[in-house]
């Protein structure tokens, strides 16, 4: 059996370290993508507009390595591989350019599973929750609008439920969310958001 001393010396394989490096690299890649001010992600549009600025200023504050998040990411990989065999395109990138008062802004998103007639978004999380969450449905509706697809499936796999919800397209939604985001007309976007925000201790608009 490897001891902590072995691991500290760099001897012996560590799955914990491997998972940690995977999460850290994913976080670094995402931070790098966020640096272009003319690129906005759908995930930015469906949460508080102040968070992106905080993430860029204080990148280490948004990094977490929690078992609940790692298991969620691993479950995503498993579901993606299952749906790939069913003919879905996995992790498909979407993007569209919007003109906002003369400024060209590229909105990007990456959907879990795509077919020209259906987009599937998977979610995991803690048991005992009221589902679906409004912010998840908003995110999927934004993907549908961006891709021009009429139907979406919001699928939850948690420890106590495996359940799916049909979500319809709302035309013009991304443009409305983009204007709201750039003008910062609603911060936070959701009443509960500040309580789970990594930046709440430094934010003047915290609501609790
Ligand atoms: S504390 Fe609230 S208002 Fe401030 S960044 Fe976080 S979610 Fe937004």
mmCIF file of C-alpha atoms and ligand atoms in Angstrom:
data_model
loop_
_atom_site.group_PDB
_atom_site.id
_atom_site.type_symbol
_atom_site.label_atom_id
_atom_site.label_comp_id
_atom_site.label_asym_id
_atom_site.label_seq_id
_atom_site.Cartn_x
_atom_site.Cartn_y
_atom_site.Cartn_z
ATOM 1 C CA UNK A 1 0.000 0.000 0.000
ATOM 2 C CA UNK A 2 1.317 3.458 -0.889
ATOM 3 C CA UNK A 3 1.764 5.826 1.980
ATOM 4 C CA UNK A 4 1.336 9.568 1.976
ATOM 5 C CA UNK A 5 5.144 9.775 2.046
ATOM 6 C CA UNK A 6 5.299 7.813 -1.258
ATOM 7 C CA UNK A 7 2.831 10.200 -2.868
ATOM 8 C CA UNK A 8 4.653 13.234 -1.556
ATOM 9 C CA UNK A 9 7.855 11.851 -3.048
ATOM 10 C CA UNK A 10 6.127 11.418 -6.414
ATOM 11 C CA UNK A 11 6.285 7.610 -6.114
ATOM 12 C CA UNK A 12 3.181 5.556 -6.807
ATOM 13 C CA UNK A 13 0.112 6.421 -8.833
ATOM 14 C CA UNK A 14 -2.564 8.546 -7.186
ATOM 15 C CA UNK A 15 -6.107 8.619 -8.564
ATOM 16 C CA UNK A 16 -6.897 11.577 -6.298
ATOM 17 C CA UNK A 17 -4.013 13.540 -7.783
ATOM 18 C CA UNK A 18 -5.045 12.517 -11.317
ATOM 19 C CA UNK A 19 -8.604 13.744 -10.734
ATOM 20 C CA UNK A 20 -7.296 16.914 -9.128
ATOM 21 C CA UNK A 21 -5.076 17.678 -12.137
ATOM 22 C CA UNK A 22 -7.980 16.970 -14.516
ATOM 23 C CA UNK A 23 -10.268 19.421 -12.677
ATOM 24 C CA UNK A 24 -7.477 22.003 -12.413
ATOM 25 C CA UNK A 25 -6.695 21.815 -16.148
ATOM 26 C CA UNK A 26 -10.388 22.100 -17.067
ATOM 27 C CA UNK A 27 -10.654 25.176 -14.855
ATOM 28 C CA UNK A 28 -7.531 26.759 -16.390
ATOM 29 C CA UNK A 29 -8.830 26.067 -19.910
ATOM 30 C CA UNK A 30 -12.169 27.663 -19.081
ATOM 31 C CA UNK A 31 -10.465 30.712 -17.559
ATOM 32 C CA UNK A 32 -8.347 31.127 -20.689
ATOM 33 C CA UNK A 33 -11.463 31.001 -22.905
ATOM 34 C CA UNK A 34 -13.138 33.660 -20.761
ATOM 35 C CA UNK A 35 -10.429 36.270 -21.275
ATOM 36 C CA UNK A 36 -11.768 37.511 -24.611
ATOM 37 C CA UNK A 37 -14.182 40.355 -23.670
ATOM 38 C CA UNK A 38 -16.113 39.929 -26.915
ATOM 39 C CA UNK A 39 -16.916 36.305 -26.199
ATOM 40 C CA UNK A 40 -19.725 35.552 -23.758
ATOM 41 C CA UNK A 41 -20.813 32.077 -22.774
ATOM 42 C CA UNK A 42 -24.409 30.984 -22.314
ATOM 43 C CA UNK A 43 -23.427 29.921 -18.803
ATOM 44 C CA UNK A 44 -22.490 33.577 -18.107
ATOM 45 C CA UNK A 45 -25.877 34.740 -19.376
ATOM 46 C CA UNK A 46 -27.897 32.592 -16.990
ATOM 47 C CA UNK A 47 -26.168 33.691 -13.784
ATOM 48 C CA UNK A 48 -25.260 36.944 -12.069
ATOM 49 C CA UNK A 49 -23.427 39.251 -14.535
ATOM 50 C CA UNK A 50 -20.851 40.276 -11.904
ATOM 51 C CA UNK A 51 -19.403 36.796 -11.533
ATOM 52 C CA UNK A 52 -17.403 36.782 -14.737
ATOM 53 C CA UNK A 53 -15.515 39.942 -13.726
ATOM 54 C CA UNK A 54 -14.781 38.456 -10.304
ATOM 55 C CA UNK A 55 -13.572 35.197 -11.890
ATOM 56 C CA UNK A 56 -11.166 37.082 -14.138
ATOM 57 C CA UNK A 57 -9.840 39.244 -11.291
ATOM 58 C CA UNK A 58 -9.601 36.468 -8.694
ATOM 59 C CA UNK A 59 -9.349 33.189 -10.641
ATOM 60 C CA UNK A 60 -8.202 31.084 -7.668
ATOM 61 C CA UNK A 61 -11.358 31.936 -5.709
ATOM 62 C CA UNK A 62 -13.550 30.110 -8.210
ATOM 63 C CA UNK A 63 -11.521 26.891 -8.245
ATOM 64 C CA UNK A 64 -12.989 24.037 -6.209
ATOM 65 C CA UNK A 65 -12.122 20.363 -5.961
ATOM 66 C CA UNK A 66 -15.145 18.842 -4.233
ATOM 67 C CA UNK A 67 -16.284 15.226 -4.516
ATOM 68 C CA UNK A 68 -19.835 16.313 -5.463
ATOM 69 C CA UNK A 69 -18.479 18.225 -8.478
ATOM 70 C CA UNK A 70 -16.020 15.506 -9.506
ATOM 71 C CA UNK A 71 -18.724 12.817 -9.406
ATOM 72 C CA UNK A 72 -20.974 15.124 -11.458
ATOM 73 C CA UNK A 73 -18.256 15.558 -14.100
ATOM 74 C CA UNK A 74 -17.580 11.810 -14.231
ATOM 75 C CA UNK A 75 -21.302 11.080 -14.571
ATOM 76 C CA UNK A 76 -21.396 13.547 -17.464
ATOM 77 C CA UNK A 77 -18.675 11.571 -19.216
ATOM 78 C CA UNK A 78 -20.595 8.318 -18.733
ATOM 79 C CA UNK A 79 -23.885 9.745 -20.003
ATOM 80 C CA UNK A 80 -22.130 11.344 -22.962
ATOM 81 C CA UNK A 81 -20.615 8.046 -24.006
ATOM 82 C CA UNK A 82 -24.040 6.337 -23.718
ATOM 83 C CA UNK A 83 -25.692 8.981 -25.914
ATOM 84 C CA UNK A 84 -22.878 8.934 -28.457
ATOM 85 C CA UNK A 85 -23.859 5.351 -29.186
ATOM 86 C CA UNK A 86 -27.445 6.606 -29.721
ATOM 87 C CA UNK A 87 -26.373 8.946 -32.540
ATOM 88 C CA UNK A 88 -25.991 12.202 -30.595
ATOM 89 C CA UNK A 89 -23.104 14.593 -31.135
ATOM 90 C CA UNK A 90 -21.425 15.094 -27.767
ATOM 91 C CA UNK A 91 -20.167 18.412 -26.369
ATOM 92 C CA UNK A 92 -21.211 20.224 -29.530
ATOM 93 C CA UNK A 93 -20.057 23.839 -29.708
ATOM 94 C CA UNK A 94 -22.556 26.514 -30.698
ATOM 95 C CA UNK A 95 -21.907 30.153 -31.456
ATOM 96 C CA UNK A 96 -23.583 33.183 -32.958
ATOM 97 C CA UNK A 97 -22.499 36.816 -33.328
ATOM 98 C CA UNK A 98 -24.801 39.569 -32.031
ATOM 99 C CA UNK A 99 -24.573 43.276 -32.716
ATOM 100 C CA UNK A 100 -25.026 45.102 -29.415
ATOM 101 C CA UNK A 101 -24.979 48.893 -29.986
ATOM 102 C CA UNK A 102 -22.329 48.516 -32.697
ATOM 103 C CA UNK A 103 -20.239 46.031 -30.684
ATOM 104 C CA UNK A 104 -19.870 42.529 -32.141
ATOM 105 C CA UNK A 105 -20.318 40.016 -29.354
ATOM 106 C CA UNK A 106 -19.861 36.298 -29.935
ATOM 107 C CA UNK A 107 -22.118 34.135 -27.770
ATOM 108 C CA UNK A 108 -20.833 30.601 -27.325
ATOM 109 C CA UNK A 109 -22.160 27.488 -25.696
ATOM 110 C CA UNK A 110 -21.414 23.787 -25.528
ATOM 111 C CA UNK A 111 -24.320 21.393 -25.260
ATOM 112 C CA UNK A 112 -24.043 17.974 -23.682
ATOM 113 C CA UNK A 113 -25.774 16.042 -26.487
ATOM 114 C CA UNK A 114 -27.039 17.353 -29.828
ATOM 115 C CA UNK A 115 -29.206 16.138 -32.663
ATOM 116 C CA UNK A 116 -30.765 18.508 -35.212
ATOM 117 C CA UNK A 117 -34.194 17.828 -33.630
ATOM 118 C CA UNK A 118 -33.229 17.575 -29.939
ATOM 119 C CA UNK A 119 -30.716 18.935 -27.437
ATOM 120 C CA UNK A 120 -30.121 17.105 -24.150
ATOM 121 C CA UNK A 121 -28.589 18.773 -21.117
ATOM 122 C CA UNK A 122 -27.622 16.556 -18.156
ATOM 123 C CA UNK A 123 -27.583 17.720 -14.597
ATOM 124 C CA UNK A 124 -26.437 16.043 -11.422
ATOM 125 C CA UNK A 125 -26.524 17.267 -7.861
ATOM 126 C CA UNK A 126 -27.523 16.626 -4.305
ATOM 127 C CA UNK A 127 -30.580 14.496 -3.509
ATOM 128 C CA UNK A 128 -33.763 15.959 -2.036
ATOM 129 C CA UNK A 129 -34.088 18.895 -4.418
ATOM 130 C CA UNK A 130 -37.170 20.327 -6.074
ATOM 131 C CA UNK A 131 -36.626 19.752 -9.819
ATOM 132 C CA UNK A 132 -36.256 21.172 -12.416
ATOM 133 C CA UNK A 133 -34.304 24.260 -11.462
ATOM 134 C CA UNK A 134 -35.321 27.460 -13.277
ATOM 135 C CA UNK A 135 -31.722 28.373 -14.119
ATOM 136 C CA UNK A 136 -31.147 24.976 -15.756
ATOM 137 C CA UNK A 137 -34.293 25.344 -17.874
ATOM 138 C CA UNK A 138 -33.195 28.874 -18.846
ATOM 139 C CA UNK A 139 -29.774 27.576 -19.887
ATOM 140 C CA UNK A 140 -31.325 24.883 -22.090
ATOM 141 C CA UNK A 141 -33.802 27.361 -23.645
ATOM 142 C CA UNK A 142 -30.842 29.609 -24.478
ATOM 143 C CA UNK A 143 -29.047 26.689 -26.174
ATOM 144 C CA UNK A 144 -32.191 25.895 -28.174
ATOM 145 C CA UNK A 145 -32.433 29.521 -29.308
ATOM 146 C CA UNK A 146 -28.732 29.642 -30.203
ATOM 147 C CA UNK A 147 -28.916 26.387 -32.177
ATOM 148 C CA UNK A 148 -32.366 26.965 -33.721
ATOM 149 C CA UNK A 149 -33.624 23.663 -32.298
ATOM 150 C CA UNK A 150 -37.249 23.454 -31.106
ATOM 151 C CA UNK A 151 -37.074 20.783 -28.416
ATOM 152 C CA UNK A 152 -34.823 20.118 -25.445
ATOM 153 C CA UNK A 153 -34.616 17.498 -22.737
ATOM 154 C CA UNK A 154 -33.384 18.500 -19.296
ATOM 155 C CA UNK A 155 -32.269 15.271 -17.648
ATOM 156 C CA UNK A 156 -31.348 14.882 -13.973
ATOM 157 C CA UNK A 157 -29.457 11.934 -12.556
ATOM 158 C CA UNK A 158 -29.097 12.333 -8.790
ATOM 159 C CA UNK A 159 -28.819 9.846 -5.927
ATOM 160 C CA UNK A 160 -32.593 9.839 -5.426
ATOM 161 C CA UNK A 161 -34.019 10.653 -8.876
ATOM 162 C CA UNK A 162 -33.596 9.978 -12.569
ATOM 163 C CA UNK A 163 -36.032 12.294 -14.255
ATOM 164 C CA UNK A 164 -36.367 14.318 -17.454
ATOM 165 C CA UNK A 165 -38.297 17.448 -18.436
ATOM 166 C CA UNK A 166 -39.240 18.703 -21.902
ATOM 167 C CA UNK A 167 -38.215 22.295 -22.597
ATOM 168 C CA UNK A 168 -39.282 24.393 -25.604
ATOM 169 C CA UNK A 169 -37.451 27.033 -27.612
ATOM 170 C CA UNK A 170 -37.991 30.728 -26.924
ATOM 171 C CA UNK A 171 -36.934 32.765 -29.921
ATOM 172 C CA UNK A 172 -34.896 35.919 -29.228
ATOM 173 C CA UNK A 173 -34.042 34.752 -25.703
ATOM 174 C CA UNK A 174 -30.238 34.913 -26.116
ATOM 175 C CA UNK A 175 -30.375 38.474 -27.416
ATOM 176 C CA UNK A 176 -32.508 39.551 -24.441
ATOM 177 C CA UNK A 177 -30.230 37.802 -21.948
ATOM 178 C CA UNK A 178 -27.170 39.324 -23.597
ATOM 179 C CA UNK A 179 -28.496 42.871 -23.273
ATOM 180 C CA UNK A 180 -29.457 42.223 -19.658
ATOM 181 C CA UNK A 181 -25.983 40.791 -18.971
ATOM 182 C CA UNK A 182 -24.021 43.597 -20.633
ATOM 183 C CA UNK A 183 -26.128 46.313 -18.988
ATOM 184 C CA UNK A 184 -25.968 44.495 -15.625
ATOM 185 C CA UNK A 185 -29.617 45.227 -15.094
ATOM 186 C CA UNK A 186 -30.065 42.294 -12.682
ATOM 187 C CA UNK A 187 -27.356 41.369 -10.183
ATOM 188 C CA UNK A 188 -27.825 38.812 -8.789
ATOM 189 C CA UNK A 189 -30.014 37.154 -11.395
ATOM 190 C CA UNK A 190 -31.542 34.700 -8.908
ATOM 191 C CA UNK A 191 -32.632 35.356 -5.350
ATOM 192 C CA UNK A 192 -30.578 32.385 -3.971
ATOM 193 C CA UNK A 193 -27.423 33.106 -5.960
ATOM 194 C CA UNK A 194 -25.428 35.206 -3.478
ATOM 195 C CA UNK A 195 -25.652 32.510 -0.797
ATOM 196 C CA UNK A 196 -23.699 30.059 -2.973
ATOM 197 C CA UNK A 197 -21.421 32.603 -4.623
ATOM 198 C CA UNK A 198 -17.649 32.218 -4.222
ATOM 199 C CA UNK A 199 -17.281 36.021 -4.319
ATOM 200 C CA UNK A 200 -20.000 37.003 -1.859
ATOM 201 C CA UNK A 201 -17.495 38.109 0.805
ATOM 202 C CA UNK A 202 -16.069 40.697 -1.601
ATOM 203 C CA UNK A 203 -19.196 41.802 -3.425
ATOM 204 C CA UNK A 204 -21.003 45.077 -2.638
ATOM 205 C CA UNK A 205 -24.266 43.761 -4.124
ATOM 206 C CA UNK A 206 -24.576 40.648 -1.966
ATOM 207 C CA UNK A 207 -28.239 40.354 -0.941
ATOM 208 C CA UNK A 208 -28.073 38.646 2.456
HETATM 209 S S1 LIG B 1 -22.535 38.004 -4.268
HETATM 210 FE FE1 LIG B 1 -24.442 38.041 -5.423
HETATM 211 S S2 LIG B 1 -24.417 39.965 -6.580
HETATM 212 FE FE2 LIG B 1 -22.329 39.544 -5.901
HETATM 213 S S3 LIG B 1 -21.335 38.447 -7.578
HETATM 214 FE FE3 LIG B 1 -22.155 36.922 -6.190
HETATM 215 S S4 LIG B 1 -24.190 36.460 -6.983
HETATM 216 FE FE4 LIG B 1 -23.546 38.385 -7.913
#
